CSV table of C-alpha atoms and ligand atoms in Angstrom, one decimal:
chain,number,residue,atom,x,y,z
G,1,MET,CA,4.8,-16.7,28.7
G,2,THR,CA,6.5,-13.4,28.4
G,3,GLU,CA,4.5,-10.3,28.3
G,4,ARG,CA,3.4,-9.1,24.8
G,5,GLU,CA,5.2,-6.2,23.3
G,6,THR,CA,3.4,-2.9,23.1
G,7,TRP,CA,4.1,0.5,21.4
G,8,ALA,CA,6.0,2.8,23.8
G,9,THR,CA,3.8,5.8,22.9
G,10,ARG,CA,0.7,6.6,21.0
G,11,LEU,CA,2.8,8.5,18.5
G,12,GLY,CA,4.9,5.3,18.0
G,13,PHE,CA,1.8,3.4,16.9
G,14,ILE,CA,0.7,6.3,14.5
G,15,LEU,CA,4.1,6.5,13.0
G,16,ALA,CA,4.5,2.8,12.5
G,17,ALA,CA,1.1,2.7,10.9
G,18,VAL,CA,2.0,5.6,8.6
G,19,GLY,CA,5.2,3.9,7.8
G,20,SER,CA,3.3,0.9,6.7
G,21,ALA,CA,0.8,2.9,4.7
G,22,VAL,CA,3.2,5.3,2.9
G,23,GLY,CA,5.2,3.4,0.4
G,24,LEU,CA,5.4,2.4,-3.2
G,25,GLY,CA,1.6,2.4,-3.2
G,26,ASN,CA,1.6,6.1,-2.9
G,27,ILE,CA,4.7,7.1,-4.8
G,28,TRP,CA,4.9,4.5,-7.5
G,29,GLN,CA,1.5,3.0,-7.9
G,30,PHE,CA,-0.8,5.9,-7.4
G,31,PRO,CA,0.5,8.1,-10.1
G,32,PHE,CA,0.7,5.3,-12.7
G,33,LYS,CA,-2.6,3.9,-11.8
G,34,THR,CA,-4.0,7.4,-12.2
G,35,ALA,CA,-2.3,7.9,-15.6
G,36,THR,CA,-3.5,4.5,-16.9
G,37,ASN,CA,-7.1,4.4,-15.5
G,38,GLY,CA,-8.7,7.7,-16.4
G,39,GLY,CA,-6.8,10.5,-14.6
G,40,SER,CA,-8.9,12.8,-12.7
G,41,ALA,CA,-11.9,10.3,-12.7
G,42,PHE,CA,-9.6,7.9,-11.1
G,43,VAL,CA,-8.4,10.5,-8.5
G,44,PHE,CA,-12.0,11.4,-7.7
G,45,VAL,CA,-13.1,7.9,-7.0
G,46,TYR,CA,-9.8,7.2,-5.0
G,47,LEU,CA,-10.5,10.2,-2.7
G,48,LEU,CA,-14.1,9.2,-2.1
G,49,ALA,CA,-13.0,5.7,-1.4
G,50,ALA,CA,-10.2,6.7,0.9
G,51,VAL,CA,-12.6,8.6,3.1
G,52,LEU,CA,-15.8,6.7,2.8
G,53,ILE,CA,-14.5,3.2,2.6
G,54,GLY,CA,-10.9,3.2,3.7
G,55,LEU,CA,-11.4,5.0,6.9
G,56,PRO,CA,-14.2,2.9,8.2
G,57,ALA,CA,-12.3,-0.2,7.0
G,58,ILE,CA,-9.0,0.8,8.8
G,59,LEU,CA,-11.1,1.4,11.9
G,60,ALA,CA,-12.4,-2.1,11.6
G,61,GLU,CA,-9.0,-3.6,11.5
G,62,PHE,CA,-7.9,-1.5,14.4
G,63,VAL,CA,-10.9,-2.6,16.5
G,64,VAL,CA,-10.0,-6.3,15.7
G,65,GLY,CA,-6.3,-5.8,16.6
G,66,ARG,CA,-6.7,-3.8,19.8
G,67,ARG,CA,-9.5,-5.9,21.1
G,68,ALA,CA,-7.8,-9.3,20.5
G,69,LYS,CA,-4.1,-8.2,21.1
G,70,ARG,CA,-3.1,-11.1,19.0
G,71,ASN,CA,-1.6,-11.8,15.5
G,72,ALA,CA,-3.9,-11.4,12.5
G,73,VAL,CA,-4.9,-15.1,12.4
G,74,GLU,CA,-5.3,-15.9,16.1
G,75,ALA,CA,-7.1,-12.6,16.7
G,76,PHE,CA,-10.2,-14.3,15.3
G,77,GLU,CA,-10.0,-17.1,17.7
G,78,ARG,CA,-9.3,-14.7,20.6
G,79,LEU,CA,-12.5,-13.0,19.8
G,80,ASN,CA,-14.3,-16.3,19.9
G,81,ARG,CA,-15.1,-16.5,16.3
G,82,PRO,CA,-12.7,-19.4,15.3
G,83,HIS,CA,-14.4,-19.9,11.9
G,84,TRP,CA,-13.3,-16.5,10.8
G,85,THR,CA,-9.6,-17.3,11.0
G,86,VAL,CA,-9.7,-18.1,7.2
G,87,VAL,CA,-10.0,-14.3,6.8
G,88,GLY,CA,-6.8,-13.8,8.7
G,89,ALA,CA,-5.2,-16.7,6.7
G,90,LEU,CA,-6.3,-15.1,3.4
G,91,GLY,CA,-4.7,-11.8,4.6
G,92,LEU,CA,-1.4,-13.5,5.2
G,93,PHE,CA,-1.6,-15.1,1.8
G,94,ILE,CA,-2.3,-11.8,0.1
G,95,GLY,CA,0.5,-10.1,2.0
G,96,MET,CA,3.0,-12.6,0.6
G,97,TRP,CA,1.6,-12.4,-2.8
G,98,ILE,CA,2.1,-8.7,-2.9
G,99,LEU,CA,5.5,-8.8,-1.2
G,100,SER,CA,6.8,-11.0,-3.9
G,101,TYR,CA,6.6,-8.3,-6.6
G,102,TYR,CA,6.8,-5.3,-4.1
G,103,SER,CA,10.3,-6.4,-3.5
G,104,VAL,CA,11.2,-6.2,-7.3
G,105,VAL,CA,10.1,-2.6,-7.5
G,106,GLY,CA,12.1,-2.1,-4.2
G,107,GLY,CA,15.1,-3.5,-6.3
G,108,TRP,CA,14.5,-0.9,-9.0
G,109,VAL,CA,14.6,1.8,-6.4
G,110,ILE,CA,18.0,0.6,-5.2
G,111,ARG,CA,19.1,0.5,-8.8
G,112,TYR,CA,18.0,4.1,-9.2
G,113,VAL,CA,19.9,5.3,-6.2
G,114,PHE,CA,23.0,4.2,-7.9
G,115,GLY,CA,21.7,5.3,-11.3
G,116,SER,CA,21.2,8.8,-9.9
G,117,ALA,CA,24.7,9.0,-8.4
G,118,THR,CA,26.4,8.2,-11.7
G,119,GLY,CA,23.9,9.9,-13.8
G,120,ALA,CA,23.4,6.7,-15.7
G,121,TYR,CA,19.9,7.4,-16.8
G,122,PHE,CA,20.3,11.0,-17.7
G,123,GLY,CA,20.7,10.4,-21.3
G,124,ALA,CA,17.7,8.2,-22.1
G,125,PRO,CA,15.5,7.6,-19.2
G,126,ALA,CA,12.9,5.3,-20.9
G,127,ASP,CA,15.6,3.1,-22.4
G,128,TYR,CA,17.3,2.9,-19.1
G,129,PHE,CA,14.2,1.8,-17.3
G,130,GLY,CA,13.6,-0.8,-20.1
G,131,ALA,CA,17.1,-2.2,-19.7
G,132,VAL,CA,17.2,-2.4,-15.9
G,133,SER,CA,13.5,-3.3,-15.0
G,134,ALA,CA,13.7,-7.0,-15.9
G,135,GLY,CA,16.5,-9.5,-16.2
G,136,LEU,CA,19.4,-10.6,-14.0
G,137,ASP,CA,20.0,-7.1,-12.7
G,138,ALA,CA,16.5,-6.8,-11.5
G,139,VAL,CA,16.6,-10.3,-9.9
G,140,ALA,CA,19.8,-9.5,-8.0
G,141,LEU,CA,18.4,-6.2,-6.6
G,142,HIS,CA,15.1,-7.8,-5.8
G,143,GLY,CA,17.2,-10.2,-3.8
G,144,VAL,CA,19.0,-7.4,-2.0
G,145,PHE,CA,15.7,-5.6,-1.1
G,146,MET,CA,14.1,-8.8,0.1
G,147,LEU,CA,17.3,-9.6,2.2
G,148,LEU,CA,17.1,-6.1,3.8
G,149,THR,CA,13.5,-6.6,4.6
G,150,ALA,CA,14.1,-10.1,6.1
G,151,ALA,CA,17.0,-8.7,8.1
G,152,ILE,CA,15.1,-6.0,9.6
G,153,VAL,CA,12.2,-8.3,10.5
G,154,ALA,CA,14.6,-10.9,11.8
G,155,PHE,CA,16.6,-8.7,14.2
G,156,GLY,CA,13.7,-6.3,14.9
G,157,VAL,CA,15.0,-2.8,14.9
G,158,GLU,CA,12.1,-1.2,16.6
G,159,ASP,CA,14.1,1.8,17.5
G,160,GLY,CA,15.5,2.1,14.0
G,161,ILE,CA,12.1,1.9,12.4
G,162,GLU,CA,10.4,4.4,14.6
G,163,ARG,CA,13.2,6.8,14.1
G,164,ALA,CA,13.4,6.2,10.3
G,165,THR,CA,9.7,6.8,9.9
G,166,LYS,CA,9.9,9.9,12.0
G,167,LEU,CA,12.3,11.4,9.4
G,168,MET,CA,10.9,9.8,6.4
G,169,VAL,CA,7.4,11.2,6.4
G,170,PRO,CA,8.5,14.9,6.7
G,171,SER,CA,11.4,14.5,4.2
G,172,ILE,CA,9.1,12.7,1.6
G,173,LEU,CA,6.6,15.5,1.9
G,174,LEU,CA,9.3,18.2,1.6
G,175,ILE,CA,11.0,16.6,-1.4
G,176,LEU,CA,7.7,15.9,-3.3
G,177,VAL,CA,6.6,19.5,-2.6
G,178,GLY,CA,9.9,20.7,-4.0
G,179,LEU,CA,9.6,18.5,-7.1
G,180,ALA,CA,5.9,19.5,-7.6
G,181,MET,CA,6.9,23.1,-7.6
G,182,TYR,CA,9.5,22.4,-10.2
G,183,ALA,CA,7.0,20.4,-12.2
G,184,ALA,CA,4.6,23.3,-12.1
G,185,THR,CA,7.0,25.3,-14.3
G,186,LEU,CA,7.2,22.8,-17.1
G,187,PRO,CA,5.6,23.3,-20.5
G,188,GLY,CA,2.2,21.5,-20.9
G,189,VAL,CA,1.6,21.7,-17.2
G,190,ALA,CA,-2.0,23.1,-17.7
G,191,ASP,CA,-3.0,20.0,-19.8
G,192,ALA,CA,-1.4,17.8,-17.1
G,193,TYR,CA,-3.4,19.4,-14.3
G,194,ALA,CA,-6.6,19.2,-16.4
G,195,PHE,CA,-6.0,15.5,-16.9
G,196,TYR,CA,-5.2,15.0,-13.3
G,197,LEU,CA,-7.6,17.2,-11.5
G,198,ALA,CA,-10.4,18.5,-13.6
G,199,PRO,CA,-13.5,16.5,-12.7
G,200,ASP,CA,-14.4,14.2,-15.5
G,201,PHE,CA,-17.7,12.5,-14.8
G,202,GLU,CA,-18.3,11.8,-18.4
G,203,TYR,CA,-15.3,9.4,-18.5
G,204,LEU,CA,-16.3,7.9,-15.2
G,205,PHE,CA,-19.8,7.1,-16.3
G,206,ALA,CA,-18.6,5.9,-19.6
G,207,ASN,CA,-15.9,3.5,-18.2
G,208,PRO,CA,-16.8,2.6,-14.7
G,209,GLY,CA,-15.3,-0.8,-14.9
G,210,ASP,CA,-11.9,0.7,-15.8
G,211,VAL,CA,-11.8,3.3,-13.1
G,212,ILE,CA,-13.7,2.1,-10.0
G,213,PRO,CA,-12.2,-1.2,-9.1
G,214,PHE,CA,-8.7,0.2,-9.5
G,215,ALA,CA,-9.4,3.3,-7.6
G,216,VAL,CA,-11.0,1.6,-4.7
G,217,SER,CA,-8.4,-1.1,-4.5
G,218,GLN,CA,-5.8,1.6,-4.7
G,219,ALA,CA,-7.3,3.0,-1.4
G,220,PHE,CA,-7.0,-0.5,0.2
G,221,PHE,CA,-3.5,-1.2,-1.0
G,222,SER,CA,-2.3,2.2,0.0
G,223,LEU,CA,-3.8,2.0,3.5
G,224,SER,CA,-2.3,-1.5,3.9
G,225,LEU,CA,-5.8,-3.0,4.2
G,226,GLY,CA,-6.9,-6.6,3.8
G,227,MET,CA,-3.5,-8.1,4.8
G,228,GLY,CA,-3.6,-8.1,8.5
G,229,ALA,CA,-1.0,-5.4,8.7
G,230,MET,CA,-3.3,-2.9,10.5
G,231,ILE,CA,-4.6,-5.7,12.8
G,232,THR,CA,-1.1,-6.7,13.8
G,233,TYR,CA,0.1,-3.1,14.4
G,234,SER,CA,-3.0,-2.2,16.4
G,235,SER,CA,-2.6,-5.3,18.5
G,236,TYR,CA,0.4,-3.7,20.2
G,237,ILE,CA,-1.6,-0.6,21.3
G,238,ASP,CA,-1.6,-0.4,25.0
G,239,GLY,CA,-4.0,2.4,25.9
G,240,ASP,CA,-7.6,3.2,25.1
G,241,GLU,CA,-7.1,6.3,23.0
G,242,SER,CA,-9.3,7.4,20.2
G,243,LEU,CA,-8.9,5.1,17.3
G,244,VAL,CA,-11.1,7.5,15.2
G,245,SER,CA,-8.6,10.3,15.4
G,246,ASP,CA,-5.6,8.0,14.9
G,247,GLY,CA,-7.2,6.5,11.8
G,248,GLY,CA,-8.1,10.0,10.5
G,249,THR,CA,-4.5,11.2,10.8
G,250,ILE,CA,-3.2,8.1,9.0
G,251,VAL,CA,-5.7,8.4,6.1
G,252,VAL,CA,-4.9,12.1,5.7
G,253,LEU,CA,-1.2,11.9,5.6
G,254,ASN,CA,-1.3,8.8,3.3
G,255,THR,CA,-3.6,10.5,0.9
G,256,LEU,CA,-1.5,13.6,0.8
G,257,VAL,CA,1.7,11.7,-0.2
G,258,GLY,CA,-0.2,10.0,-3.0
G,259,LEU,CA,-1.7,13.3,-4.3
G,260,LEU,CA,1.7,15.0,-4.2
G,261,ALA,CA,3.4,12.2,-6.1
G,262,GLY,CA,0.8,12.6,-8.8
G,263,LEU,CA,1.5,16.4,-8.9
G,264,VAL,CA,5.1,15.5,-9.7
G,265,VAL,CA,4.8,12.5,-12.0
G,266,ILE,CA,1.8,13.5,-14.2
G,267,PRO,CA,3.2,17.0,-15.3
G,268,LEU,CA,6.6,15.5,-15.9
G,269,LEU,CA,5.1,12.9,-18.2
G,270,PHE,CA,3.2,15.5,-20.0
G,271,ALA,CA,6.4,17.7,-20.4
G,272,HIS,CA,8.6,14.8,-21.6
G,273,GLN,CA,6.3,12.4,-23.4
G,274,GLY,CA,3.5,14.6,-24.4
G,275,GLY,CA,1.0,12.8,-22.2
G,276,VAL,CA,0.5,9.5,-20.6
G,277,SER,CA,-0.2,7.2,-23.6
G,278,GLU,CA,3.4,5.9,-23.8
G,279,THR,CA,3.3,5.0,-20.1
G,280,ALA,CA,-0.1,3.3,-20.5
G,281,ALA,CA,1.1,1.4,-23.4
G,282,GLY,CA,3.9,-0.1,-21.3
G,283,GLY,CA,1.6,-1.1,-18.5
G,284,GLY,CA,2.4,1.9,-16.3
G,285,ALA,CA,5.2,0.5,-14.2
G,286,SER,CA,7.7,2.9,-15.7
G,287,ALA,CA,5.9,6.1,-15.0
G,288,LEU,CA,7.5,7.2,-11.8
G,289,PHE,CA,11.0,6.1,-12.8
G,290,VAL,CA,11.0,7.7,-16.3
G,291,ALA,CA,9.2,10.9,-15.1
G,292,VAL,CA,11.5,11.9,-12.2
G,293,ALA,CA,14.5,10.6,-14.1
G,294,SER,CA,13.8,13.2,-16.8
G,295,ALA,CA,13.5,15.9,-14.1
G,296,PHE,CA,16.7,15.1,-12.4
G,297,ALA,CA,18.5,14.9,-15.8
G,298,ASP,CA,17.2,18.4,-16.5
G,299,LEU,CA,18.7,19.7,-13.2
G,300,GLY,CA,22.1,18.7,-14.4
G,301,ALA,CA,24.9,18.1,-11.8
G,302,ALA,CA,22.6,19.0,-9.0
G,303,GLY,CA,20.1,16.4,-10.3
G,304,ARG,CA,22.4,13.7,-9.2
G,305,ALA,CA,22.4,14.7,-5.6
G,306,VAL,CA,18.6,15.3,-5.7
G,307,GLY,CA,18.1,11.9,-7.3
G,308,VAL,CA,20.1,10.1,-4.7
G,309,VAL,CA,18.2,11.7,-1.9
G,310,PHE,CA,14.8,11.2,-3.6
G,311,PHE,CA,15.4,7.5,-4.2
G,312,LEU,CA,16.8,6.9,-0.8
G,313,VAL,CA,13.7,8.3,0.8
G,314,VAL,CA,11.6,6.2,-1.4
G,315,LEU,CA,13.7,3.3,-0.4
G,316,VAL,CA,13.0,4.0,3.2
G,317,ALA,CA,9.3,4.3,2.6
G,318,ALA,CA,9.3,1.0,0.5
G,319,LEU,CA,11.2,-0.8,3.3
G,320,SER,CA,9.0,0.4,6.1
G,321,SER,CA,5.9,-1.0,4.2
G,322,ALA,CA,7.6,-4.3,3.2
G,323,ILE,CA,8.7,-5.1,6.7
G,324,SER,CA,5.1,-4.7,7.9
G,325,LEU,CA,4.0,-7.2,5.1
G,326,LEU,CA,6.6,-9.7,6.2
G,327,GLU,CA,6.0,-8.9,10.0
G,328,VAL,CA,2.4,-10.0,9.7
G,329,VAL,CA,3.3,-13.6,8.6
G,330,THR,CA,6.4,-13.9,10.7
G,331,SER,CA,4.6,-13.0,13.9
G,332,TYR,CA,1.9,-15.5,13.2
G,333,VAL,CA,4.5,-18.3,12.5
G,334,VAL,CA,6.5,-17.5,15.6
G,335,ASP,CA,3.4,-17.1,17.9
G,336,ARG,CA,1.7,-20.3,16.7
G,337,TYR,CA,4.5,-22.7,15.9
G,338,GLY,CA,7.2,-21.4,18.1
G,339,VAL,CA,9.7,-21.4,15.2
G,340,ASP,CA,12.8,-19.1,15.6
G,341,ARG,CA,12.2,-15.6,14.6
G,342,LYS,CA,15.2,-15.3,12.4
G,343,ALA,CA,14.8,-18.6,10.7
G,344,THR,CA,11.2,-17.7,9.9
G,345,ALA,CA,12.0,-14.2,8.5
G,346,PHE,CA,14.8,-15.5,6.2
G,347,GLY,CA,12.9,-18.6,5.3
G,348,LEU,CA,9.8,-16.7,4.1
G,349,GLY,CA,12.1,-14.0,2.6
G,350,GLY,CA,13.9,-16.7,0.5
G,351,GLY,CA,10.6,-18.3,-0.6
G,352,LEU,CA,9.1,-15.0,-1.6
G,353,PHE,CA,12.3,-14.1,-3.4
G,354,LEU,CA,11.9,-17.2,-5.6
G,355,VAL,CA,8.3,-16.3,-6.4
G,356,GLY,CA,9.4,-12.8,-7.2
G,357,THR,CA,11.9,-13.9,-9.7
G,358,LEU,CA,9.0,-14.3,-12.1
G,359,SER,CA,8.2,-10.6,-11.8
G,360,ALA,CA,11.8,-9.6,-11.9
G,361,GLY,CA,12.3,-11.6,-15.1
G,362,ASP,CA,9.4,-10.1,-17.1
G,363,THR,CA,7.4,-7.0,-16.1
G,364,ALA,CA,4.3,-8.7,-17.7
G,365,TRP,CA,4.4,-11.1,-14.7
G,366,LEU,CA,4.7,-8.1,-12.3
G,367,THR,CA,1.7,-6.4,-13.9
G,368,TRP,CA,-0.3,-9.7,-13.7
G,369,PHE,CA,0.5,-10.2,-10.0
G,370,ASP,CA,-0.5,-6.6,-9.3
G,371,THR,CA,-3.8,-6.8,-11.3
G,372,VAL,CA,-4.8,-9.9,-9.6
G,373,ALA,CA,-4.2,-8.3,-6.3
G,374,TYR,CA,-6.2,-5.3,-7.1
G,375,GLN,CA,-9.1,-6.8,-9.0
G,376,VAL,CA,-9.7,-9.9,-6.8
G,377,LEU,CA,-7.7,-10.4,-3.7
G,378,LEU,CA,-7.8,-7.1,-1.9
G,379,PRO,CA,-11.5,-6.4,-2.5
G,380,VAL,CA,-12.5,-9.9,-1.4
G,381,SER,CA,-10.3,-9.8,1.7
G,382,VAL,CA,-11.6,-6.3,2.7
G,383,LEU,CA,-15.2,-7.5,2.0
G,384,LEU,CA,-14.9,-10.4,4.3
G,385,GLY,CA,-13.3,-8.2,7.0
G,386,VAL,CA,-16.1,-5.7,6.8
G,387,VAL,CA,-18.7,-8.6,7.2
G,388,PHE,CA,-16.8,-9.9,10.1
G,389,VAL,CA,-16.8,-6.7,12.0
G,390,GLY,CA,-20.1,-5.4,10.8
G,391,TRP,CA,-22.0,-8.5,11.7
G,392,ALA,CA,-20.0,-11.2,13.5
G,393,LEU,CA,-18.6,-8.7,16.0
G,394,GLY,CA,-21.3,-6.0,15.7
G,395,PRO,CA,-22.0,-4.6,19.1
G,396,VAL,CA,-18.6,-5.7,20.5
G,397,ALA,CA,-16.9,-3.7,17.8
G,398,VAL,CA,-19.0,-0.7,18.7
G,399,GLU,CA,-18.0,-1.0,22.3
G,400,GLU,CA,-14.4,-1.1,21.4
G,401,LEU,CA,-14.4,1.9,19.0
G,402,ARG,CA,-16.2,3.9,21.7
G,403,LYS,CA,-13.3,3.7,24.0
G,404,GLY,CA,-11.4,6.8,24.0
G,405,SER,CA,-13.7,8.5,21.5
G,406,GLY,CA,-15.5,10.3,24.4
G,407,GLY,CA,-16.0,13.5,22.4
G,408,LEU,CA,-17.9,11.7,19.7
G,409,PRO,CA,-20.4,9.5,21.4
G,410,ARG,CA,-22.2,8.9,18.2
G,411,ALA,CA,-19.3,8.1,16.1
G,412,ALA,CA,-19.2,4.4,16.9
G,413,PRO,CA,-22.8,3.4,16.0
G,414,ALA,CA,-22.6,5.7,12.9
G,415,TRP,CA,-19.5,3.8,11.9
G,416,LEU,CA,-21.2,0.4,12.2
G,417,TRP,CA,-24.0,1.6,10.2
G,418,MET,CA,-21.6,2.8,7.5
G,419,LEU,CA,-19.9,-0.6,7.4
G,420,ARG,CA,-23.1,-2.4,7.0
G,421,THR,CA,-24.4,-0.1,4.3
G,422,PHE,CA,-22.2,1.7,1.8
G,423,VAL,CA,-18.9,0.3,2.8
G,424,LEU,CA,-20.3,-3.2,2.0
G,425,LEU,CA,-22.1,-2.0,-1.2
G,426,GLY,CA,-19.0,-0.2,-2.3
G,427,VAL,CA,-16.8,-3.1,-2.0
G,428,LEU,CA,-19.3,-5.5,-3.5
G,429,GLY,CA,-19.7,-3.1,-6.4
G,430,THR,CA,-16.1,-2.9,-6.9
G,431,LEU,CA,-15.8,-6.7,-7.3
G,432,VAL,CA,-18.6,-6.8,-9.8
G,433,LEU,CA,-17.2,-4.1,-11.8
G,434,GLY,CA,-13.7,-5.6,-11.8
G,435,ALA,CA,-14.9,-9.0,-12.9
G,436,ASN,CA,-15.1,-7.9,-16.5
G,437,THR,CA,-11.5,-6.7,-16.7
G,438,LEU,CA,-10.5,-10.0,-15.0
G,439,TYR,CA,-12.4,-11.9,-17.6
G,440,GLU,CA,-10.7,-10.2,-20.4
G,441,MET,CA,-7.2,-10.7,-18.9
G,442,PRO,CA,-5.0,-13.6,-19.8
G,443,ALA,CA,-5.1,-16.2,-17.1
G,444,VAL,CA,-1.3,-16.0,-16.8
G,445,PRO,CA,1.2,-14.0,-18.9
G,446,TRP,CA,2.4,-16.8,-21.0
G,447,VAL,CA,-1.0,-17.4,-22.5
D,1,LIG,N1,0.6,0.4,1.9
D,1,LIG,C1,1.8,0.1,1.4
D,1,LIG,C2,2.1,1.0,0.2
D,1,LIG,O1,1.4,1.8,-0.1
D,1,LIG,C3,1.9,-1.4,0.9
D,1,LIG,C4,1.4,-2.3,2.0
D,1,LIG,C5,0.2,-3.0,1.8
D,1,LIG,C6,2.2,-2.5,3.1
D,1,LIG,C7,-0.1,-3.9,2.8
D,1,LIG,C8,1.7,-3.3,4.2
D,1,LIG,C9,0.5,-4.0,4.0
D,1,LIG,O2,3.2,0.9,-0.3
């Protein structure tokens, strides 16, 4: 057996994990879920969830990965808990489920790189989105995005990925800050900020079922939890450095990118559409594209260049997340069945492309896949992971987290206690509250 790969440096691991976390979840989903699920009430719950549930949960995945040093399914066997491999298998399934439509949105981003260069959407951003978001065009570009993802996973450009992420995170922050400053000058910005940031507990208490499940799942999605991604990435860790501080860094950076994207998109929607109701009526998927498109159109000729750069950076962010989704499954198939890596990556990519054609053909399907992932799949998967680490692993997990956390001797037991109490209750509550939306939702879009 050849020796298992590891990250060259601790920074390499952090960057790869940030690359997985920062993606369409932050830049596309976060602003539109905020716009369609209660604005500041959503943001408030999201922030709480990221820190109080997301951080402990990401540490749980790190502990499993670093301890087992194995792919996300076999890790459970390696830890002598073979019955729990179903949790790993569920994670793989969810990863594929999500990648099928994630790639469709990735295709839209590619379309917008070109649309920015030619200024195609400048005249009528909303109509343009309507025309390119579904149909043959969307299918074709979804294919291109999936092919890129599979190719990177097949050939493994570790160097490339590390380097790309190193550049990506600072450039995303920079561009988003620039755009947020521009957005701050627009008419109606005060209303936009009030909607986005002014605490609104009244709304929260009146509509908990519309806010909480989406906001908590947004934290999971955005932190790449419940899909084995963080187990896989942490299984390549070589040393015993502090997972707590690595996890903290990742959560902070990831949250920052989402918040900034909201500071761009929400004011732009208020300035150009007088609020968020138009976006909400359309299911939300258009928000990012229509909002920033109007900003770039306003900037005139310079807007084309800014648009190209912006969407290229978003594309890198989306790709570095998509490859982590595909890598989880690929590494399992390669490890377990000894299938050729290239054949696995392209085979899986091809299959997921077919599933994704549903979402590329009709955004109602995309919304359906997305909602099922948020309302059911992610919370169930995270819940099982928490029970696994909190109870089945228990003291072993504490011992693993303790390594390298020398300065914080009490952190590990406190973390276990958190997992067993309000992380568990939080995720359970999310599932219960989400059940109602699910009940009202059509089983599949054609009904
Ligand atoms: N966190 C990524 C994003 O926000 C999506 C993702 C989820 C990637 C799960 C890998 C695993 O875009």
